[in-house]
Each structure stands twice: as C-alpha cells, then as structure tokens.
PDB file of C-alpha atoms in Angstrom:
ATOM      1  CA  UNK A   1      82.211 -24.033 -90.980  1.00 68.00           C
ATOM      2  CA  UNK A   2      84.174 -25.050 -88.508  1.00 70.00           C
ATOM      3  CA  UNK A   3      86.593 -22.733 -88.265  1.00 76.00           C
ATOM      4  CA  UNK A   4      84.128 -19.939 -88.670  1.00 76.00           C
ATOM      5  CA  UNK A   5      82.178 -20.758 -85.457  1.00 77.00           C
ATOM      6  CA  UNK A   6      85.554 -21.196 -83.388  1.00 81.00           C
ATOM      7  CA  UNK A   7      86.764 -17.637 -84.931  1.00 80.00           C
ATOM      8  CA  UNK A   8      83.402 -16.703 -83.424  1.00 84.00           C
ATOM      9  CA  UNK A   9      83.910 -17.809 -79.736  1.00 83.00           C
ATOM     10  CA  UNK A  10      87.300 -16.728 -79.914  1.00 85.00           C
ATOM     11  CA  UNK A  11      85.838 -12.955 -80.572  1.00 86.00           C
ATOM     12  CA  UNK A  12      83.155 -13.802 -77.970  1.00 87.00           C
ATOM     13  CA  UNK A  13      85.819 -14.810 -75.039  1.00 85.00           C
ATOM     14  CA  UNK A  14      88.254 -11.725 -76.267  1.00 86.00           C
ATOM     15  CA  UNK A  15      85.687  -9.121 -75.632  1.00 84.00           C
ATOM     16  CA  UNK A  16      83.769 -10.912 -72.568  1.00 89.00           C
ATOM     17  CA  UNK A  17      87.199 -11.177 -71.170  1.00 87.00           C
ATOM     18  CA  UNK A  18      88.095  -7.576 -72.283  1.00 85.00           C
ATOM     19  CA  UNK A  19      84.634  -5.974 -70.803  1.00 84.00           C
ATOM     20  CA  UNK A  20      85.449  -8.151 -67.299  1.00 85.00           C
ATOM     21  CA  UNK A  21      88.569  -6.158 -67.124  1.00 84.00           C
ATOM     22  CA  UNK A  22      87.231  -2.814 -67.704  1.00 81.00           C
ATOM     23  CA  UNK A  23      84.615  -3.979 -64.885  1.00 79.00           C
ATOM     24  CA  UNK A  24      86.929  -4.811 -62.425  1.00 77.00           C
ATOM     25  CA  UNK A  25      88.759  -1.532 -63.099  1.00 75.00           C
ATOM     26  CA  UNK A  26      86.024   0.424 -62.562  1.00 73.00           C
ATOM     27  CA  UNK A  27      84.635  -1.458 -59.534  1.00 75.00           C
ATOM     28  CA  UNK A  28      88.021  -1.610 -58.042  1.00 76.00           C
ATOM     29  CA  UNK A  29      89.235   2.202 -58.316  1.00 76.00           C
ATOM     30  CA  UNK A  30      86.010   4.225 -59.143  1.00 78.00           C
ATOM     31  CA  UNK A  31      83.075   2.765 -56.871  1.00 82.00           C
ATOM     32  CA  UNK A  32      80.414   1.320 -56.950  1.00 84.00           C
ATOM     33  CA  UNK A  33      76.573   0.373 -55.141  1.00 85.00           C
ATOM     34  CA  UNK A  34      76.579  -0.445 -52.460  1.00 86.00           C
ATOM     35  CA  UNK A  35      73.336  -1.757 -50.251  1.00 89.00           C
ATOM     36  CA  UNK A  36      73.680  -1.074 -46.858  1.00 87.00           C
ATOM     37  CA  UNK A  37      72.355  -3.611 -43.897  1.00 87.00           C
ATOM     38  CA  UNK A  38      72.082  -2.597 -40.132  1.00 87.00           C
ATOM     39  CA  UNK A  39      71.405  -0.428 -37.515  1.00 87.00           C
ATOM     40  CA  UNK A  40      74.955   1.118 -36.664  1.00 87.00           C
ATOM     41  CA  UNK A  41      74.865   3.941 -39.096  1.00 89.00           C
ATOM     42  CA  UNK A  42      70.964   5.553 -37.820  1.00 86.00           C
ATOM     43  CA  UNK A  43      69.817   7.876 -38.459  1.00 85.00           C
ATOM     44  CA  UNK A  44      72.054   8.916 -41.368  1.00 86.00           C
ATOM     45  CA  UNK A  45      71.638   5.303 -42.967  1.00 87.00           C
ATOM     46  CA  UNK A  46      68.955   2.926 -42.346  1.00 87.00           C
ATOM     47  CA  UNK A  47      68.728  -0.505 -43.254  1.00 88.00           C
ATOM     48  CA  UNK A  48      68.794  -0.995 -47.008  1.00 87.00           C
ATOM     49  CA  UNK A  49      69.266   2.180 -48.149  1.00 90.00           C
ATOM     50  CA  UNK A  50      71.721   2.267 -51.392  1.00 90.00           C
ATOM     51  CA  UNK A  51      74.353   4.457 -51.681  1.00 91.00           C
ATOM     52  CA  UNK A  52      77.772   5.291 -54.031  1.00 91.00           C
ATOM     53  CA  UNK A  53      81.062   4.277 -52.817  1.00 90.00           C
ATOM     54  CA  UNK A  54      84.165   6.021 -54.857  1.00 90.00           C
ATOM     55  CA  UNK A  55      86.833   4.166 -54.047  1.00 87.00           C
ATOM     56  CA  UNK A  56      89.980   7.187 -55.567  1.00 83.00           C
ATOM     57  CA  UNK A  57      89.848   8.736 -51.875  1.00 81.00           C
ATOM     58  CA  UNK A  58      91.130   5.656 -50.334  1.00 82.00           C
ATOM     59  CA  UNK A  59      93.806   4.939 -53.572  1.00 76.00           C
ATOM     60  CA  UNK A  60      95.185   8.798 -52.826  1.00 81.00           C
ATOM     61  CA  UNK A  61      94.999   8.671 -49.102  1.00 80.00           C
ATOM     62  CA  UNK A  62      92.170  11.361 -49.132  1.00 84.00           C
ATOM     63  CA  UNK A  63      90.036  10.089 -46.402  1.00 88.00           C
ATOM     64  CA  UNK A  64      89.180  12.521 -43.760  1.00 90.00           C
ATOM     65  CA  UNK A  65      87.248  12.388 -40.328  1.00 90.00           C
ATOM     66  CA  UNK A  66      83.854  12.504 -40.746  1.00 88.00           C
ATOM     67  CA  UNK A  67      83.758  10.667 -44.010  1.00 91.00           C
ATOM     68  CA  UNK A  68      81.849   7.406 -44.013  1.00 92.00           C
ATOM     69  CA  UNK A  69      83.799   4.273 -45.272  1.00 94.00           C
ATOM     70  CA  UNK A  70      82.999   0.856 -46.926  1.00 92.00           C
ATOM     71  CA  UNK A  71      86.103  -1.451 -44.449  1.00 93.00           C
ATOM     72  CA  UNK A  72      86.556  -5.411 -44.756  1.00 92.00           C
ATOM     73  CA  UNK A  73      85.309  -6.209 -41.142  1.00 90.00           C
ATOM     74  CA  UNK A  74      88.176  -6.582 -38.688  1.00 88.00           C
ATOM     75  CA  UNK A  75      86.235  -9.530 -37.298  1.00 86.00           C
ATOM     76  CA  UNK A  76      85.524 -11.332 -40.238  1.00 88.00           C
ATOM     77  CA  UNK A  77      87.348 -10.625 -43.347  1.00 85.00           C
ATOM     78  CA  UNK A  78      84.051 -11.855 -45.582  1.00 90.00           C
ATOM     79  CA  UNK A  79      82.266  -9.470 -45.324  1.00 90.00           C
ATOM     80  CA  UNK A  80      82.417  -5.133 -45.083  1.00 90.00           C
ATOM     81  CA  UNK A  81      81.127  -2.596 -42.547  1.00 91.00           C
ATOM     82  CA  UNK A  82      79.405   1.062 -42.725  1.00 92.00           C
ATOM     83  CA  UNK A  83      81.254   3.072 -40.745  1.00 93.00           C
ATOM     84  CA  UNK A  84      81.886   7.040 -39.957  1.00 93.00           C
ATOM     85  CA  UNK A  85      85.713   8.171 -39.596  1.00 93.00           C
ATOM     86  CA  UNK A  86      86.415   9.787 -36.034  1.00 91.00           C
ATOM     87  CA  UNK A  87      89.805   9.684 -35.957  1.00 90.00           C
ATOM     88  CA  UNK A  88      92.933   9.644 -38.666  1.00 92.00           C
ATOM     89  CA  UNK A  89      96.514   8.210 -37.584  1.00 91.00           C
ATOM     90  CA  UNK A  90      97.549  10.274 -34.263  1.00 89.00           C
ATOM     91  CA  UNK A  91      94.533  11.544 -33.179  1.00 89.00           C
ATOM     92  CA  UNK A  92      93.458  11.664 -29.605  1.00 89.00           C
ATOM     93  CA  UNK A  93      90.147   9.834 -29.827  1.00 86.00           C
ATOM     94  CA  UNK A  94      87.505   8.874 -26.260  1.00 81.00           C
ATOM     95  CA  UNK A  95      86.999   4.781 -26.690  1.00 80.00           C
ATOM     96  CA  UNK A  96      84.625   5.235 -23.996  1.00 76.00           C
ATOM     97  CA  UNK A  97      81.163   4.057 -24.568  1.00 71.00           C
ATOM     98  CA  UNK A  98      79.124   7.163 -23.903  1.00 67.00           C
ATOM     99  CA  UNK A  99      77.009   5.961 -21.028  1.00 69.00           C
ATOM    100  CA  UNK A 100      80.925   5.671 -18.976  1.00 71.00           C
ATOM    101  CA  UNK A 101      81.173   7.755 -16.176  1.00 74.00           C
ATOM    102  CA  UNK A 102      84.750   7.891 -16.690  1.00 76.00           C
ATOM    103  CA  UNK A 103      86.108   8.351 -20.322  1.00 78.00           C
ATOM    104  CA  UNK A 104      88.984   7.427 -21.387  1.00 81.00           C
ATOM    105  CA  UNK A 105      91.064   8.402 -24.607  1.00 84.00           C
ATOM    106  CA  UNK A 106      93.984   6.956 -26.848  1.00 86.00           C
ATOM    107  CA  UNK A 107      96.103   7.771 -29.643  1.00 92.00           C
ATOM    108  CA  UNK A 108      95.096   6.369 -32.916  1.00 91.00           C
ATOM    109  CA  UNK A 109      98.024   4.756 -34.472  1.00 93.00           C
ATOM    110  CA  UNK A 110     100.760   5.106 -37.560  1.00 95.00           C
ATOM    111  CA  UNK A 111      98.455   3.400 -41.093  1.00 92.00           C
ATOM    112  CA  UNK A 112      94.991   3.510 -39.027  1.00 94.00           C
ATOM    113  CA  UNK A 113      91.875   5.073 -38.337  1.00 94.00           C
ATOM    114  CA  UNK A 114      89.664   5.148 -35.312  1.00 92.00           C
ATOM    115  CA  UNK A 115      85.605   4.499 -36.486  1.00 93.00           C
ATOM    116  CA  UNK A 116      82.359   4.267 -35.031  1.00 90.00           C
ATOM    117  CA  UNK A 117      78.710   4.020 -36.261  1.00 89.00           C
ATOM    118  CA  UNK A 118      76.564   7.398 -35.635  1.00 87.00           C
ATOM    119  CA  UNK A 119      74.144   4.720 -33.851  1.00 87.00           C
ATOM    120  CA  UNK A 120      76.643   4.370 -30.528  1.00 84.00           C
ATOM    121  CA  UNK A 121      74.262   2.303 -28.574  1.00 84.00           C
ATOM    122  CA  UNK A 122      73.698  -0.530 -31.163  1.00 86.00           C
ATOM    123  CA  UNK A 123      77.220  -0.453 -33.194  1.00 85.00           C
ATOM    124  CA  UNK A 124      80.262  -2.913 -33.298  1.00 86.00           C
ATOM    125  CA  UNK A 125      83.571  -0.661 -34.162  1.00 87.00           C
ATOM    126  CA  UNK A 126      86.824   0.641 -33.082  1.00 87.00           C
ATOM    127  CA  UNK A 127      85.123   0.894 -29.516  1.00 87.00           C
ATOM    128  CA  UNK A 128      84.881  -3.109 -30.033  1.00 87.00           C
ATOM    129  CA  UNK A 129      87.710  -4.285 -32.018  1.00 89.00           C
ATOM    130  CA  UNK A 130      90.271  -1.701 -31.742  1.00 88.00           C
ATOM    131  CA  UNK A 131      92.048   1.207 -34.420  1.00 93.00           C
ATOM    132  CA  UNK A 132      91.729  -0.537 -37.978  1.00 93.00           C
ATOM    133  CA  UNK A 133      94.254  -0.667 -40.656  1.00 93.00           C
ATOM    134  CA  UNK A 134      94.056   1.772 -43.471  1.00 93.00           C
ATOM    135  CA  UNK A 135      94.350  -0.656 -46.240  1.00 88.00           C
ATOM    136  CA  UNK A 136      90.906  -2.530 -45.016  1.00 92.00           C
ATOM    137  CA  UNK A 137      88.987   0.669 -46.197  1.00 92.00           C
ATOM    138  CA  UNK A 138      87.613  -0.392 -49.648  1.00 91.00           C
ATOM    139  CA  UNK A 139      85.510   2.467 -50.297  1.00 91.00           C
ATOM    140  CA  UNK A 140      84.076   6.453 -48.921  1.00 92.00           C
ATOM    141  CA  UNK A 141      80.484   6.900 -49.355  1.00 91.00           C
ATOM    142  CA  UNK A 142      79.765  10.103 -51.328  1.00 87.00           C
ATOM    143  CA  UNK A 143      76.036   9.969 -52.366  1.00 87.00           C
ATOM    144  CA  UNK A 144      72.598   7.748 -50.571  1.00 90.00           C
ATOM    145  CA  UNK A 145      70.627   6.637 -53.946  1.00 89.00           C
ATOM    146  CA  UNK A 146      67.889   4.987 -52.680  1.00 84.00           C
ATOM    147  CA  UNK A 147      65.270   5.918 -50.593  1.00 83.00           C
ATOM    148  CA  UNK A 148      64.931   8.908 -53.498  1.00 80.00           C
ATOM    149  CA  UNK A 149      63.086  11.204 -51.046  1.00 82.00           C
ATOM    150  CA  UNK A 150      66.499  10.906 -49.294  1.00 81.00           C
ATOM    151  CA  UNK A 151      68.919  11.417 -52.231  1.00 83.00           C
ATOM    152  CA  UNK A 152      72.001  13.275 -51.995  1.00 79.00           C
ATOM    153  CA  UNK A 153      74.799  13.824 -49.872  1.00 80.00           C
ATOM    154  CA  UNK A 154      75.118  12.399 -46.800  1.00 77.00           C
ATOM    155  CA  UNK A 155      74.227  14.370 -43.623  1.00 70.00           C
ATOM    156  CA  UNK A 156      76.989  15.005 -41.021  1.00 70.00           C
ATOM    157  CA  UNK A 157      77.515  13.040 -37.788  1.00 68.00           C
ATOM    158  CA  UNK A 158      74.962  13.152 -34.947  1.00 67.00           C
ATOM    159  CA  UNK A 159      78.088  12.869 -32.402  1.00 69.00           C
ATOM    160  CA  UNK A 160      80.251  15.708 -33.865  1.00 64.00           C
ATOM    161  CA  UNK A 161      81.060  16.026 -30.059  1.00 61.00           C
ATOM    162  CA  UNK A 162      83.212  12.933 -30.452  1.00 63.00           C
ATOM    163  CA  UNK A 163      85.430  14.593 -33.172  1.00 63.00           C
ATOM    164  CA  UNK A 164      88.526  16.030 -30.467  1.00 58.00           C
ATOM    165  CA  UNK A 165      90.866  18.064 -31.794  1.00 56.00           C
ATOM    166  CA  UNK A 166      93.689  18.397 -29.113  1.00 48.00           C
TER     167      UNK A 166
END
C-alpha cells in the first residue's frame, strides 16, 4: 500500500516536473501573453490591451526598427516596458524631445538599441535613460489579442519621421 501510493507521487512529481520544463521552454524561447499597462505606446496600444510576444527574434538577433519589444526596464530590473525600436546599434538617432527647438542626435552604440514609446509626450525611454542593452529585450510583439475589434498585427509608428536613415 505503501509503496504503491509513493510510486504514485513519484509519477506525479516526474511529469509535473517534466510539463514545468516544457513550460519554461516555451515561455522562454517561443512567447507568450503579455498584458500591457500605460500610456507610452498610444495610440497603437492602450492600456490593457493583450498582445503575443515571440521571443525567437530576439534569440536570432532578428529585431529590426520599428518592431515593438517586451525590455526588463533599465530603471528597475522588476519589471518590463512596451516599447517601439527607432534605432539598431550605429544608427544616427534625434534624443531630442520633439517640442526642442534645437535637436540634437547621437550614435546608438555596439549591443544596443535606441527606443521610444509612439506616445512621445507621456513616455519614459531611451530619451530618459539612455541606448539600452540588447540582451534586456525579452520579447517582439507580433499580434494585439485583446480588444478583438482590434486584433491583428500591429499598426506602424505614428512618428515614422523619427526613423533617420543617414
């Protein structure tokens, strides 16, 4: 009796182990939800909309500008941001807020990225804290799930004048 119940929870931890594994695979290098919070991404995410992250672009160094990205925040490593790609690893990018008379521009860096949220007046990013590292990007958002009257792919950036290409 004994040993039949013990052969039993052995079987049970095997496969609950087993299952956690294939879970954190698949969380870890496919995607996953995600529910977004915050008004740096309006209008082409609002406040609780769901989306898909696929995390292989990140794993095979496929991000590109204009892609939106799931990062660890460079401010607090607890938690991630939303945020649109503007510029890859030596691009000339403006860190000027867009109300400056005078813009100024830099070079992104060698492993970073330069990003900002489509909602420039009310967004914390690269304007804020600086390029980010590469290996803080978790995640590229492919799909918005929920609202379903707003399913599909995700529209492009409202400030497509802020892509340079010189």
């Amino acid at each position: 009796m004994l040993r039949h119940g013990l052969g039993k929870a052995c079987r049970f931890v095997g496969y609950t182990v087993q299952y956690g594994c294939i879970a954190h695979c698949a969380f870890e290098y496919l995607g996953g939800i995600v529910v977004c919070s915050g008004p740096s991404m309006e209008p082409t995410i609002h406040n609780s909309d769901i989306v898909f992250s696929e995390n292989l672009s990140r794993h095979f160094y496929c991000i590109r500008k204009g892609d939106i990205v799931i990062v660890k925040s460079p401010n607090d490593p607890k938690s991630n941001i939303c945020k649109r790609v503007i510029g890859l690893e030596g691009d000339k990018v403006c860190t000027s807020n867009p109300s400056d008379f005078l813009k100024s521009h830099s070079y992104v860096p060698k492993g970073h990225v330069w990003l900002e949220g489509d909602n420039l007046r009310n967004s914390t990013d690269s304007r804020c804290y600086g390029p980010v590292p590469y290996g803080l990007i978790r995640g590229r958002i492919c799909l918005k799930i929920w609202p379903l009257n707003d399913f599909g792919f995700l529209r492009a950036s409202p400030n497509g004048h802020r892509f340079l290409d010189d």
